[in-house]
Amino acid sequence: MESTNEEFYQVIVVGAGVSGLAAARNLLKNGVTNILILEATSKPGGRVETLKFGKASDRNEAGLIEVGAQWIHGEQNEFCQILKASNHRHSKTSWEGKGDFICPNGMKVEDDMVDEVLGWLEEAIEKVEATFSIETIQKEKNGERISEENMSMGEHLHEGFLAYMAESYPDLMEGSSDYDLRMGLFQWGMSFQRIDNSCNKMNDVSLYRWSEFEVNPGEHYNNFRKGAQSFVNEVLVGDILHSFILYNSPVKNIAWNDSGVIITTKDGSSFSAQTTLVTCSIGVLKSNLDSFFTPSLPEKQAKAIRCTGFGPVTKIFLEWTNPWWSPDFKGVQLVWPKEYIDCCNGKIAQGEQNLEQTWHKTITGFDPVLDNHNVLLAWLGGPEAVHAEILPKDIIANRCVEVLRDFIRSKNIPNPVSATVSTWNTNEYFQGAYSFRSTEGDVITGDICSALCDPVTTNNLHETNKPVIVLAGEALSKSHYSTLHGAYESGIAQSSKLVQYFNSYSSLIKSPIARAKFSTNEQLKDSIQPFSIRADEDAKFAVPIAKNIRVPS
Ligand SMILES: Cc1cc2nc3c(=O)[nH]c(=O)nc-3n(C[C@H](O)[C@H](O)[C@H](O)COP(=O)(O)OP(=O)(O)OC[C@H]3O[C@@H](n4cnc5c(N)ncnc54)[C@H](O)[C@@H]3O)c2cc1C
């Protein structure tokens, strides 16, 4: 229902994903309490979604699947610290991409060959991290830094592997099984990387920005004990943030000027604030860039959004009545014939593929699911991932089981009883899975993140460099983009800029509209209830609860 909200908020956070929730907690913790979170969907957590599906391994109760993020990668980050402190960390870790590597004729590839090819790839990637940086290609020309050449990660790895093959096996001919198997394994590694980087093809990934991502030390596969969604609901939202979030409120437009923002949601409601912190995915920002902000974002931020990569990943969960695999099953990885290699290297242009016939040929494998007795998970990347989202689930399930029967050479694998397929790519509030540093970003000087992270500022009679639009989200984490902990860190870092700004202007609210409501800061402070400390929570997250947060009916 259309309504105009009379409250003048200090900050409106757009999006209740991990980044938006982290930002809101940080604002409240620092005394910025007149805030509102507008969330498009009906739940918090964004790209976190845990569903009941399958059966828990040793009980006959429902199992859980993570349709979005599953792991916290690394332990030396605040997000993992909160996971541990809140007792939400699972005692078990899990894995992906393990088990036997099998060809469509049922042949298992020798472990030595798997280790050789995947070891080569790992080393080549490590060398990239040590060798290339954006400064390697950008040269000073007429006072501007420009890129001299533009090689992608995909091209670099592909060329490198062909050179390795020529040097190590000069007598092996293309078409011989030893040659083709190695190329097939390399293709598996590239498909895996394509999913890991959420890109359409590895040729879209910047070689020169690869080293910007830093692997966080510690366990790489930290699971959530009760599912990631429970952690979000119980710990990040908890009792405290709950009353600040307005669900089912997709933002349509953010009008901004030197006195603040007016945010209009799709139902026509409008909300005013001094400043807004926008945490929508880069996919959402890219496709709404022309309509979302009035006036448009400054070119610096707009260009950085356009030049940040954001692509598709799809998870397919298949459930069987009973597992047909053994209890020590680690997974099965598919070594597709070499003919399909060109998709991941970008040699077959998008649109030239007949996805209807071929979408399943980039499934990298089938992995077991933690604490889930009768479910296997398959991953897809690239255009195939988008295509799978629009297919009926029975077609997906049938095609997957045909693939399994072909590779495992067993006609006895039963049909799955149900399938769940993620839909991040076709969902208008996500438009993809996660960000990557794209070759398009090679034209931006230095750290691509700082262009995204710089607040859009205005000046008025009372304030200079007032942040009016601040972006946040996983893509704005310089070294942990694409992850949960990166999203969390970006929410904290970007909201801290607002806290710092508010602190530097000792009066909390200076806008004329706000002054009409609260003539003194004391009045504003009076509107805040005393600190509420949740017994089960670390005291550092204790925050004042704002009263009378009004929401439109
Ligand atoms: C399939 C998949 C698997 C993944 N696996 C992992 C993993 O194992 N480990 C890991 O670390 N990371 C993983 N990730 C990435 C991780 O999920 C994200 O990096 C992180 O959740 C992003 O959080 P965010 O707050 O930046 O963005 P989001 O979660 O996208 O939050 C943004 C919020 O904004 C809302 N929104 C969008 N448009 C509007 C609008 N117009 N108005 C109001 N609200 C709007 C959205 O609904 C959403 O709630 C995975 C992602 C996917 C898709």
Coordinates of C-alpha atoms and ligand atoms in Angstrom, one line a residue:
M1 CA 0.0 0.0 0.0
E2 CA 1.3 3.4 -0.9
S3 CA 2.3 5.6 2.0
T4 CA 4.6 8.4 3.0
N5 CA 6.6 7.7 6.1
E6 CA 6.9 10.8 8.3
E7 CA 9.9 9.5 10.2
F8 CA 13.2 11.0 9.0
Y9 CA 15.8 8.3 9.5
Q10 CA 19.4 8.9 10.0
V11 CA 20.4 6.0 7.9
I12 CA 18.3 3.7 5.7
V13 CA 20.0 0.4 4.9
V14 CA 18.9 -1.2 1.6
G15 CA 19.1 -4.9 1.9
A16 CA 19.1 -7.3 4.9
G17 CA 21.8 -9.6 3.6
V18 CA 24.9 -10.3 5.7
S19 CA 26.4 -7.0 4.7
G20 CA 23.3 -4.9 5.5
L21 CA 22.8 -6.7 8.8
A22 CA 26.4 -6.2 9.8
A23 CA 26.2 -2.5 8.9
A24 CA 22.9 -2.1 10.9
R25 CA 24.4 -3.8 14.0
N26 CA 27.5 -1.6 13.8
L27 CA 25.4 1.6 13.5
L28 CA 23.3 0.6 16.5
K29 CA 26.3 -0.4 18.5
N30 CA 27.8 3.1 17.8
G31 CA 24.7 5.0 18.8
V32 CA 23.2 5.6 15.4
T33 CA 19.8 4.3 16.3
N34 CA 17.4 6.0 14.0
I35 CA 17.7 3.6 11.2
L36 CA 15.5 1.4 9.0
I37 CA 16.4 -1.6 6.9
L38 CA 14.4 -2.0 3.7
E39 CA 14.5 -5.6 2.4
A40 CA 13.0 -6.7 -0.9
T41 CA 12.3 -10.3 0.1
S42 CA 10.4 -11.8 3.0
K43 CA 13.5 -13.0 4.9
P44 CA 16.8 -11.8 6.1
G45 CA 20.2 -13.2 5.0
G46 CA 20.1 -12.5 1.2
R47 CA 22.2 -15.1 -0.5
V48 CA 22.0 -17.3 2.6
E49 CA 19.1 -19.7 2.4
T50 CA 18.8 -23.1 4.3
L51 CA 16.0 -25.4 3.3
K52 CA 14.7 -28.7 4.8
F53 CA 15.4 -31.3 2.2
G54 CA 16.4 -35.0 2.3
K55 CA 17.0 -36.9 5.6
A56 CA 19.5 -36.2 8.3
S57 CA 22.1 -39.0 8.2
D58 CA 21.4 -41.0 11.3
R59 CA 17.8 -40.0 12.1
N60 CA 14.7 -40.1 10.2
E61 CA 14.2 -36.3 10.5
A62 CA 14.5 -33.7 7.7
G63 CA 18.0 -32.9 6.5
L64 CA 19.2 -29.4 5.6
I65 CA 20.6 -28.0 2.4
E66 CA 22.3 -24.7 1.8
V67 CA 20.9 -23.3 -1.3
G68 CA 23.2 -20.3 -1.1
A69 CA 26.3 -19.9 0.9
Q70 CA 27.4 -22.9 2.9
W71 CA 30.9 -22.3 4.3
I72 CA 32.9 -19.7 6.0
H73 CA 36.2 -19.8 4.3
G74 CA 38.9 -19.3 6.9
E75 CA 38.9 -18.6 10.6
Q76 CA 40.8 -15.4 11.0
N77 CA 37.9 -13.1 10.3
E78 CA 35.3 -11.5 12.6
F79 CA 32.4 -13.4 11.0
C80 CA 33.9 -16.8 11.8
Q81 CA 34.7 -15.5 15.3
I82 CA 31.0 -14.7 15.8
L83 CA 30.1 -18.1 14.4
K84 CA 32.3 -19.8 17.0
A85 CA 31.4 -17.5 19.9
S86 CA 27.7 -18.1 19.3
N87 CA 28.2 -21.8 19.2
H88 CA 26.8 -22.0 15.7
R89 CA 30.0 -23.6 14.2
H90 CA 29.4 -27.2 13.1
S91 CA 31.9 -29.7 14.6
K92 CA 32.3 -31.2 11.2
T93 CA 33.9 -29.7 8.1
S94 CA 33.0 -30.8 4.6
W95 CA 34.5 -30.6 1.1
E96 CA 33.8 -30.3 -2.6
G97 CA 35.2 -31.8 -5.8
K98 CA 36.6 -34.9 -4.3
G99 CA 36.3 -38.7 -5.0
D100 CA 37.0 -40.6 -8.2
F101 CA 37.5 -38.8 -11.5
I102 CA 35.5 -40.7 -14.1
C103 CA 35.1 -40.6 -17.8
P104 CA 31.8 -41.1 -19.7
N105 CA 32.9 -44.6 -20.6
G106 CA 33.1 -45.5 -16.9
M107 CA 36.9 -45.4 -16.8
K108 CA 38.4 -44.0 -13.6
V109 CA 41.3 -41.7 -14.2
E110 CA 44.5 -42.8 -12.4
D111 CA 45.1 -40.8 -9.2
D112 CA 48.6 -39.9 -10.4
M113 CA 47.3 -38.2 -13.5
V114 CA 44.6 -36.3 -11.5
D115 CA 47.3 -35.1 -9.1
E116 CA 49.6 -34.1 -11.9
V117 CA 47.1 -32.0 -13.8
L118 CA 45.3 -30.5 -10.8
G119 CA 48.7 -29.9 -9.1
W120 CA 49.9 -28.1 -12.3
L121 CA 46.8 -25.9 -12.1
E122 CA 47.2 -25.1 -8.4
E123 CA 50.8 -24.2 -8.9
A124 CA 50.0 -22.0 -12.0
I125 CA 47.5 -20.1 -9.9
E126 CA 49.9 -19.6 -7.1
K127 CA 52.4 -18.3 -9.6
V128 CA 49.8 -15.8 -10.9
E129 CA 49.3 -14.6 -7.3
A130 CA 53.0 -14.0 -6.9
T131 CA 53.7 -12.5 -10.3
F132 CA 50.9 -10.4 -11.6
S133 CA 49.3 -7.2 -10.3
I134 CA 47.3 -4.4 -11.9
E135 CA 50.5 -2.3 -11.8
T136 CA 52.1 -4.8 -14.2
I137 CA 50.0 -3.7 -17.1
Q138 CA 49.0 -0.1 -16.3
K139 CA 51.4 2.4 -17.7
E140 CA 51.5 6.2 -17.3
K141 CA 50.5 7.9 -20.6
N142 CA 49.8 11.6 -20.8
G143 CA 49.1 11.8 -17.1
E144 CA 46.7 8.9 -17.3
R145 CA 47.3 5.3 -16.4
I146 CA 46.1 3.0 -19.2
S147 CA 46.3 -0.8 -19.7
E148 CA 48.9 -1.8 -22.3
E149 CA 47.6 -5.3 -22.8
N150 CA 44.8 -7.4 -21.6
M151 CA 45.3 -11.1 -21.0
S152 CA 42.7 -12.9 -19.0
M153 CA 43.2 -15.6 -16.3
G154 CA 41.5 -18.1 -18.7
E155 CA 43.9 -17.4 -21.6
H156 CA 46.9 -17.4 -19.3
L157 CA 46.1 -20.8 -17.8
H158 CA 45.1 -22.3 -21.1
E159 CA 48.2 -21.2 -22.9
G160 CA 50.3 -22.3 -19.9
F161 CA 48.8 -25.7 -19.9
L162 CA 49.3 -26.2 -23.6
A163 CA 53.0 -25.2 -23.2
Y164 CA 53.3 -27.6 -20.3
M165 CA 51.9 -30.4 -22.4
A166 CA 54.2 -29.6 -25.4
E167 CA 57.2 -29.5 -23.2
S168 CA 56.5 -32.5 -20.9
Y169 CA 55.0 -34.8 -23.6
P170 CA 56.4 -33.8 -27.0
D171 CA 55.5 -37.2 -28.4
L172 CA 51.9 -37.2 -27.2
M173 CA 49.4 -36.5 -30.0
E174 CA 46.1 -34.8 -29.6
G175 CA 43.5 -37.7 -29.9
S176 CA 45.6 -40.1 -27.9
S177 CA 44.0 -41.1 -24.7
D178 CA 46.8 -39.8 -22.5
Y179 CA 46.7 -36.4 -24.1
D180 CA 42.9 -36.1 -24.1
L181 CA 42.5 -37.3 -20.6
R182 CA 44.9 -34.6 -19.4
M183 CA 43.0 -32.0 -21.4
G184 CA 39.8 -33.3 -19.9
L185 CA 41.2 -33.0 -16.4
F186 CA 42.4 -29.5 -17.2
Q187 CA 38.9 -28.7 -18.4
W188 CA 37.4 -30.0 -15.1
G189 CA 39.7 -27.7 -13.2
M190 CA 38.6 -24.8 -15.4
S191 CA 35.0 -25.6 -14.9
F192 CA 35.6 -25.8 -11.1
Q193 CA 37.3 -22.4 -11.3
R194 CA 34.5 -21.0 -13.4
I195 CA 32.1 -21.9 -10.5
D196 CA 34.5 -20.7 -7.8
N197 CA 34.8 -17.3 -9.6
S198 CA 31.1 -17.1 -10.6
C199 CA 32.0 -16.0 -14.2
N200 CA 30.6 -17.0 -17.6
K201 CA 34.0 -18.0 -18.7
M202 CA 37.5 -17.8 -17.2
N203 CA 38.5 -15.5 -20.1
D204 CA 36.4 -12.8 -18.3
V205 CA 38.5 -13.0 -15.1
S206 CA 41.3 -10.5 -14.7
L207 CA 44.8 -12.0 -14.5
Y208 CA 46.1 -8.8 -13.0
R209 CA 43.7 -8.5 -10.2
W210 CA 43.7 -12.2 -9.2
S211 CA 46.2 -11.5 -6.4
E212 CA 43.8 -9.0 -4.8
F213 CA 41.9 -11.9 -3.3
E214 CA 43.4 -13.2 -0.1
V215 CA 42.7 -16.7 1.2
N216 CA 41.8 -16.3 4.9
P217 CA 43.9 -18.6 7.1
G218 CA 42.4 -21.5 9.1
E219 CA 39.8 -24.1 8.1
H220 CA 38.5 -23.4 4.7
Y221 CA 35.2 -25.3 5.0
N222 CA 33.5 -24.1 8.3
N223 CA 29.9 -25.2 8.3
F224 CA 26.9 -23.9 10.3
R225 CA 25.7 -26.2 13.0
K226 CA 22.0 -25.5 12.5
G227 CA 22.2 -24.1 8.9
A228 CA 23.4 -20.7 7.8
Q229 CA 19.8 -19.3 7.9
S230 CA 19.5 -20.1 11.6
F231 CA 22.7 -18.3 12.3
V232 CA 21.4 -15.2 10.4
N233 CA 18.1 -15.3 12.2
E234 CA 19.3 -16.1 15.7
V235 CA 22.6 -14.2 15.8
L236 CA 22.8 -11.5 13.2
V237 CA 19.1 -10.4 13.4
G238 CA 18.4 -11.8 16.9
D239 CA 15.9 -9.9 19.0
I240 CA 17.7 -6.6 18.4
L241 CA 17.6 -6.0 14.6
H242 CA 14.2 -7.6 14.1
S243 CA 12.2 -4.4 14.7
F244 CA 14.3 -2.4 12.4
I245 CA 13.7 -4.5 9.2
L246 CA 10.8 -3.8 6.8
Y247 CA 10.4 -7.0 4.6
N248 CA 8.8 -7.2 1.2
S249 CA 9.9 -3.7 0.5
P250 CA 11.9 -3.6 -2.7
V251 CA 13.4 -0.2 -3.3
K252 CA 12.6 1.2 -6.7
N253 CA 14.4 4.5 -6.6
I254 CA 16.8 6.5 -4.4
A255 CA 16.4 10.3 -5.0
W256 CA 19.3 12.2 -3.5
N257 CA 20.4 15.8 -3.0
D258 CA 22.4 17.8 -0.5
S259 CA 19.8 17.4 2.3
G260 CA 19.5 13.6 2.1
V261 CA 17.6 10.8 0.3
I262 CA 14.0 10.0 -0.5
I263 CA 13.7 6.3 -1.1
T264 CA 10.7 4.9 -3.0
T265 CA 9.7 1.3 -2.8
K266 CA 7.8 -0.6 -5.5
D267 CA 4.5 -0.2 -3.8
G268 CA 4.9 3.6 -3.9
S269 CA 5.8 4.2 -0.2
S270 CA 8.5 6.7 0.4
F271 CA 11.1 7.1 3.2
S272 CA 13.4 10.0 3.9
A273 CA 16.9 9.8 5.5
Q274 CA 20.1 11.7 5.9
T275 CA 22.0 9.0 4.1
T276 CA 21.5 5.5 2.7
L277 CA 23.7 2.5 2.8
V278 CA 23.0 0.3 -0.3
T279 CA 23.9 -3.4 -0.1
C280 CA 22.2 -4.9 -3.1
S281 CA 24.4 -7.3 -5.1
I282 CA 26.5 -5.9 -8.0
G283 CA 24.2 -7.8 -10.3
V284 CA 21.2 -5.8 -9.1
L285 CA 23.1 -2.5 -9.3
K286 CA 24.4 -3.3 -12.8
S287 CA 21.0 -4.0 -14.2
N288 CA 19.2 -1.1 -12.5
L289 CA 22.0 1.5 -12.8
D290 CA 19.9 3.8 -14.9
S291 CA 16.8 3.8 -12.9
F292 CA 17.9 3.2 -9.3
F293 CA 19.5 6.5 -8.5
T294 CA 18.1 10.0 -9.3
P295 CA 20.3 11.7 -10.3
S296 CA 22.5 8.9 -11.5
L297 CA 25.5 7.8 -9.4
P298 CA 28.7 9.8 -10.2
E299 CA 30.7 8.2 -13.1
K300 CA 33.4 7.0 -10.7
Q301 CA 31.1 4.6 -8.8
A302 CA 28.9 3.8 -11.9
K303 CA 32.0 2.8 -13.9
A304 CA 33.3 0.6 -11.0
I305 CA 29.9 -1.2 -10.8
R306 CA 29.9 -1.7 -14.6
C307 CA 33.5 -3.0 -14.5
T308 CA 33.0 -5.5 -11.6
G309 CA 32.3 -9.0 -12.7
F310 CA 29.2 -10.8 -11.4
G311 CA 28.1 -14.1 -12.8
P312 CA 26.0 -17.2 -12.3
V313 CA 26.3 -20.4 -10.2
T314 CA 23.5 -23.0 -9.7
K315 CA 23.3 -25.7 -7.1
I316 CA 21.3 -28.8 -7.9
F317 CA 20.3 -31.0 -5.0
L318 CA 18.9 -34.5 -5.8
E319 CA 17.2 -36.7 -3.3
W320 CA 16.8 -40.4 -3.5
T321 CA 14.6 -42.6 -1.3
N322 CA 17.8 -44.3 -0.1
P323 CA 21.4 -43.6 -0.8
W324 CA 22.8 -45.9 -3.6
W325 CA 26.3 -44.8 -2.8
S326 CA 28.5 -46.3 0.0
P327 CA 28.8 -44.6 3.4
D328 CA 32.4 -43.6 2.7
F329 CA 31.5 -42.0 -0.6
K330 CA 33.5 -38.8 -1.1
G331 CA 31.9 -37.8 -4.4
V332 CA 32.3 -38.4 -8.1
Q333 CA 33.9 -36.0 -10.5
L334 CA 33.1 -35.9 -14.2
V335 CA 35.9 -35.7 -16.8
W336 CA 34.0 -34.6 -19.9
P337 CA 35.4 -35.2 -23.3
K338 CA 37.8 -32.6 -24.6
E339 CA 35.4 -31.4 -27.2
Y340 CA 33.5 -29.4 -24.6
I341 CA 36.6 -27.6 -23.3
D342 CA 36.1 -24.5 -25.5
C343 CA 33.0 -23.4 -23.5
C344 CA 35.0 -22.7 -20.4
N345 CA 37.8 -21.0 -22.3
G346 CA 35.3 -18.8 -24.0
K347 CA 36.1 -20.1 -27.5
I348 CA 32.5 -20.9 -28.1
A349 CA 30.7 -17.6 -27.9
Q350 CA 27.6 -17.5 -25.7
G351 CA 24.5 -18.1 -27.8
E352 CA 26.3 -20.5 -30.1
Q353 CA 25.8 -23.3 -27.8
N354 CA 22.7 -25.4 -27.8
L355 CA 22.1 -25.2 -24.1
E356 CA 19.1 -27.4 -24.3
Q357 CA 21.3 -30.3 -25.4
T358 CA 24.5 -29.4 -23.5
W359 CA 23.7 -27.6 -20.2
H360 CA 24.5 -30.7 -18.2
K361 CA 28.0 -31.1 -19.8
T362 CA 29.6 -28.7 -17.4
I363 CA 28.4 -30.4 -14.2
T364 CA 31.7 -30.9 -12.5
G365 CA 30.6 -33.7 -10.3
F366 CA 28.3 -34.9 -7.5
D367 CA 29.2 -34.3 -3.9
P368 CA 27.8 -35.7 -0.7
V369 CA 25.9 -33.2 1.5
L370 CA 26.9 -32.8 5.2
D371 CA 24.5 -34.6 7.6
N372 CA 22.3 -35.4 4.7
H373 CA 21.8 -39.1 4.2
N374 CA 20.2 -39.4 0.8
V375 CA 21.0 -36.2 -1.1
L376 CA 23.8 -35.4 -3.6
L377 CA 24.8 -31.9 -4.8
A378 CA 25.8 -30.9 -8.3
W379 CA 27.2 -27.5 -9.2
L380 CA 26.9 -25.6 -12.5
G381 CA 28.5 -22.4 -13.7
G382 CA 28.3 -20.1 -16.7
P383 CA 25.3 -19.8 -19.1
E384 CA 24.5 -23.5 -18.3
A385 CA 23.8 -22.5 -14.7
V386 CA 21.2 -19.9 -15.9
H387 CA 19.7 -22.3 -18.3
A388 CA 19.2 -25.0 -15.6
E389 CA 17.2 -22.5 -13.5
I390 CA 14.5 -22.3 -16.0
L391 CA 14.1 -26.0 -16.7
P392 CA 11.4 -28.1 -15.0
K393 CA 12.9 -30.0 -12.0
D394 CA 12.0 -33.4 -13.4
I395 CA 13.9 -32.7 -16.6
I396 CA 16.9 -31.7 -14.5
A397 CA 16.6 -34.8 -12.2
N398 CA 16.3 -37.1 -15.2
R399 CA 19.3 -35.6 -17.1
C400 CA 21.4 -35.8 -13.9
V401 CA 20.6 -39.4 -13.4
E402 CA 21.4 -40.2 -17.0
V403 CA 24.8 -38.6 -16.5
L404 CA 25.4 -40.6 -13.4
R405 CA 24.4 -43.8 -15.1
D406 CA 26.7 -43.0 -18.1
F407 CA 29.7 -42.1 -16.0
I408 CA 29.3 -44.7 -13.3
R409 CA 28.3 -47.3 -15.8
S410 CA 25.4 -48.6 -13.7
K411 CA 21.9 -48.9 -15.0
N412 CA 20.8 -49.7 -11.4
I413 CA 21.0 -46.1 -10.1
P414 CA 17.4 -45.3 -9.3
N415 CA 15.6 -42.2 -10.3
P416 CA 15.8 -39.4 -7.7
V417 CA 12.5 -38.7 -5.9
S418 CA 12.9 -34.9 -5.8
A419 CA 15.2 -32.1 -6.8
T420 CA 15.8 -28.5 -5.5
V421 CA 17.5 -26.1 -7.8
S422 CA 18.8 -22.7 -6.7
T423 CA 17.5 -19.7 -8.6
W424 CA 19.9 -16.8 -7.7
N425 CA 20.6 -15.9 -11.3
T426 CA 17.0 -15.4 -12.4
N427 CA 15.9 -13.8 -9.1
E428 CA 15.6 -10.0 -9.7
Y429 CA 16.9 -9.3 -6.3
F430 CA 20.3 -11.1 -6.8
Q431 CA 20.8 -11.5 -10.6
G432 CA 23.8 -13.9 -10.1
A433 CA 25.8 -15.6 -7.4
Y434 CA 28.9 -13.5 -6.4
S435 CA 31.4 -11.0 -7.8
F436 CA 34.8 -11.5 -9.4
R437 CA 37.4 -9.1 -10.6
S438 CA 36.7 -8.9 -14.3
T439 CA 39.1 -8.0 -17.2
E440 CA 36.8 -5.0 -17.8
G441 CA 38.1 -3.7 -14.5
D442 CA 41.7 -3.6 -15.8
V443 CA 41.0 -0.1 -17.1
I444 CA 40.4 1.2 -13.6
T445 CA 43.5 2.5 -11.9
G446 CA 44.7 0.8 -8.7
D447 CA 42.4 -0.9 -6.3
I448 CA 39.0 -1.3 -8.0
C449 CA 37.4 -1.4 -4.6
S450 CA 38.2 2.1 -3.5
A451 CA 36.1 3.4 -6.4
L452 CA 33.1 1.4 -5.1
C453 CA 33.8 2.1 -1.5
D454 CA 34.1 5.9 -1.8
P455 CA 30.9 7.4 -0.4
V456 CA 28.9 9.7 -2.7
T457 CA 29.0 13.0 -0.9
T458 CA 27.3 16.4 -1.1
N459 CA 27.8 19.8 0.5
N460 CA 25.2 22.0 2.0
L461 CA 25.1 25.1 4.2
H462 CA 25.9 23.1 7.3
E463 CA 27.9 20.2 6.1
T464 CA 30.8 19.5 3.7
N465 CA 31.5 16.1 2.2
K466 CA 28.3 14.7 3.7
P467 CA 28.0 11.0 2.7
V468 CA 24.6 10.6 1.1
I469 CA 25.0 7.3 -0.6
V470 CA 27.3 4.6 0.6
L471 CA 27.6 1.2 -1.1
A472 CA 28.4 -2.0 0.8
G473 CA 28.3 -5.8 0.1
E474 CA 30.6 -8.6 -0.7
A475 CA 31.9 -7.0 -3.9
L476 CA 33.3 -4.1 -1.9
S477 CA 35.6 -6.2 0.1
K478 CA 39.1 -5.6 -1.4
S479 CA 40.5 -9.0 -0.5
H480 CA 37.6 -11.2 0.5
Y481 CA 35.1 -10.3 -2.2
S482 CA 32.6 -13.1 -3.1
T483 CA 32.4 -14.4 0.5
L484 CA 30.2 -14.2 3.6
H485 CA 33.1 -12.8 5.7
G486 CA 33.8 -10.3 2.9
A487 CA 30.1 -9.2 3.0
Y488 CA 30.3 -8.8 6.7
E489 CA 33.6 -6.9 6.7
S490 CA 32.3 -4.5 4.0
G491 CA 29.1 -3.8 6.0
I492 CA 31.2 -3.0 9.1
A493 CA 33.8 -0.9 7.1
Q494 CA 31.3 1.1 5.1
S495 CA 28.9 1.8 8.1
S496 CA 32.0 2.9 10.1
K497 CA 32.5 5.6 7.6
L498 CA 29.0 6.9 8.5
V499 CA 29.7 6.6 12.2
Q500 CA 32.9 8.5 11.8
Y501 CA 31.1 11.2 9.8
F502 CA 28.3 11.5 12.4
N503 CA 30.8 11.7 15.2
S504 CA 32.7 14.4 13.4
Y505 CA 29.5 16.4 13.4
S506 CA 28.7 16.3 17.1
S507 CA 25.0 17.1 16.5
L508 CA 23.4 13.8 15.4
I509 CA 20.8 15.3 13.0
K510 CA 21.3 18.5 11.2
S511 CA 18.8 18.4 8.4
P512 CA 16.0 21.0 8.5
I513 CA 13.4 18.2 8.3
A514 CA 14.9 16.4 11.2
R515 CA 15.2 19.5 13.2
A516 CA 11.5 20.0 12.8
K517 CA 11.0 16.7 14.5
F518 CA 13.7 16.8 17.2
S519 CA 14.6 20.3 18.1
T520 CA 17.6 19.2 20.2
N521 CA 19.8 16.3 20.3
E522 CA 18.6 15.6 23.8
Q523 CA 15.1 15.1 22.5
L524 CA 16.5 12.6 20.0
K525 CA 18.4 10.8 22.7
D526 CA 15.3 10.7 24.9
S527 CA 13.6 8.8 22.2
I528 CA 16.0 6.0 22.6
Q529 CA 15.4 3.3 25.3
P530 CA 18.1 2.2 27.6
F531 CA 20.6 -0.5 26.5
S532 CA 19.1 -3.9 26.1
I533 CA 21.6 -6.7 26.5
R534 CA 20.8 -10.2 25.3
A535 CA 22.0 -12.8 27.8
D536 CA 23.2 -15.1 25.1
E537 CA 25.1 -12.5 23.2
D538 CA 28.5 -11.0 23.5
A539 CA 28.1 -7.7 25.3
K540 CA 29.9 -5.9 22.5
F541 CA 26.8 -6.3 20.4
A542 CA 24.5 -4.8 23.0
V543 CA 22.7 -1.9 21.4
P544 CA 20.1 0.6 22.3
I545 CA 16.7 -0.1 20.9
A546 CA 15.0 2.8 19.2
K547 CA 11.4 3.1 20.1
N548 CA 8.6 4.1 17.8
I549 CA 10.2 2.8 14.6
R550 CA 7.1 3.3 12.5
V551 CA 6.5 1.1 9.5
P552 CA 3.9 1.7 6.8
S553 CA 0.8 -0.5 7.0
Ligands
LIG1 C1 25.1 -20.5 -4.7 C2 26.0 -19.7 -3.8 C3 26.9 -20.3 -3.0 C4 27.8 -19.5 -2.2 N1 28.6 -20.1 -1.3 C5 29.4 -19.4 -0.5 C6 30.2 -20.1 0.5 O1 30.1 -21.3 0.6 N2 30.9 -19.3 1.3 C7 31.0 -17.9 1.2 O2 31.7 -17.3 1.9 N3 30.2 -17.3 0.3 C8 29.4 -18.0 -0.5 N4 28.5 -17.4 -1.4 C9 28.6 -15.9 -1.5 C10 27.8 -15.2 -0.3 O3 26.5 -15.8 -0.3 C11 27.7 -13.8 -0.6 O4 29.0 -13.2 -0.7 C12 27.1 -13.0 0.6 O5 26.0 -13.7 1.1 C13 26.6 -11.6 0.1 O6 26.0 -10.9 1.1 P1 25.6 -9.4 0.8 O7 25.0 -8.9 2.0 O8 26.8 -8.6 0.2 O9 24.6 -9.5 -0.4 P2 23.1 -10.2 -0.4 O10 23.1 -11.4 0.3 O11 22.8 -10.3 -1.9 O12 22.2 -9.1 0.3 C14 21.6 -8.1 -0.4 C15 20.2 -7.9 0.1 O13 19.6 -6.9 -0.7 C16 18.3 -7.3 -1.0 N5 17.8 -6.5 -2.2 C17 18.2 -6.6 -3.4 N6 17.6 -5.7 -4.2 C18 16.9 -4.9 -3.3 C19 16.0 -3.8 -3.5 N7 15.8 -3.2 -4.7 N8 15.4 -3.3 -2.4 C20 15.6 -3.8 -1.2 N9 16.4 -4.9 -1.0 C21 17.0 -5.4 -2.0 C22 18.3 -8.7 -1.3 O14 17.1 -9.3 -1.2 C23 19.3 -9.2 -0.2 O15 18.7 -9.6 0.9 C24 27.6 -18.1 -2.2 C25 26.7 -17.5 -3.0 C26 25.9 -18.3 -3.8 C27 24.8 -17.6 -4.6

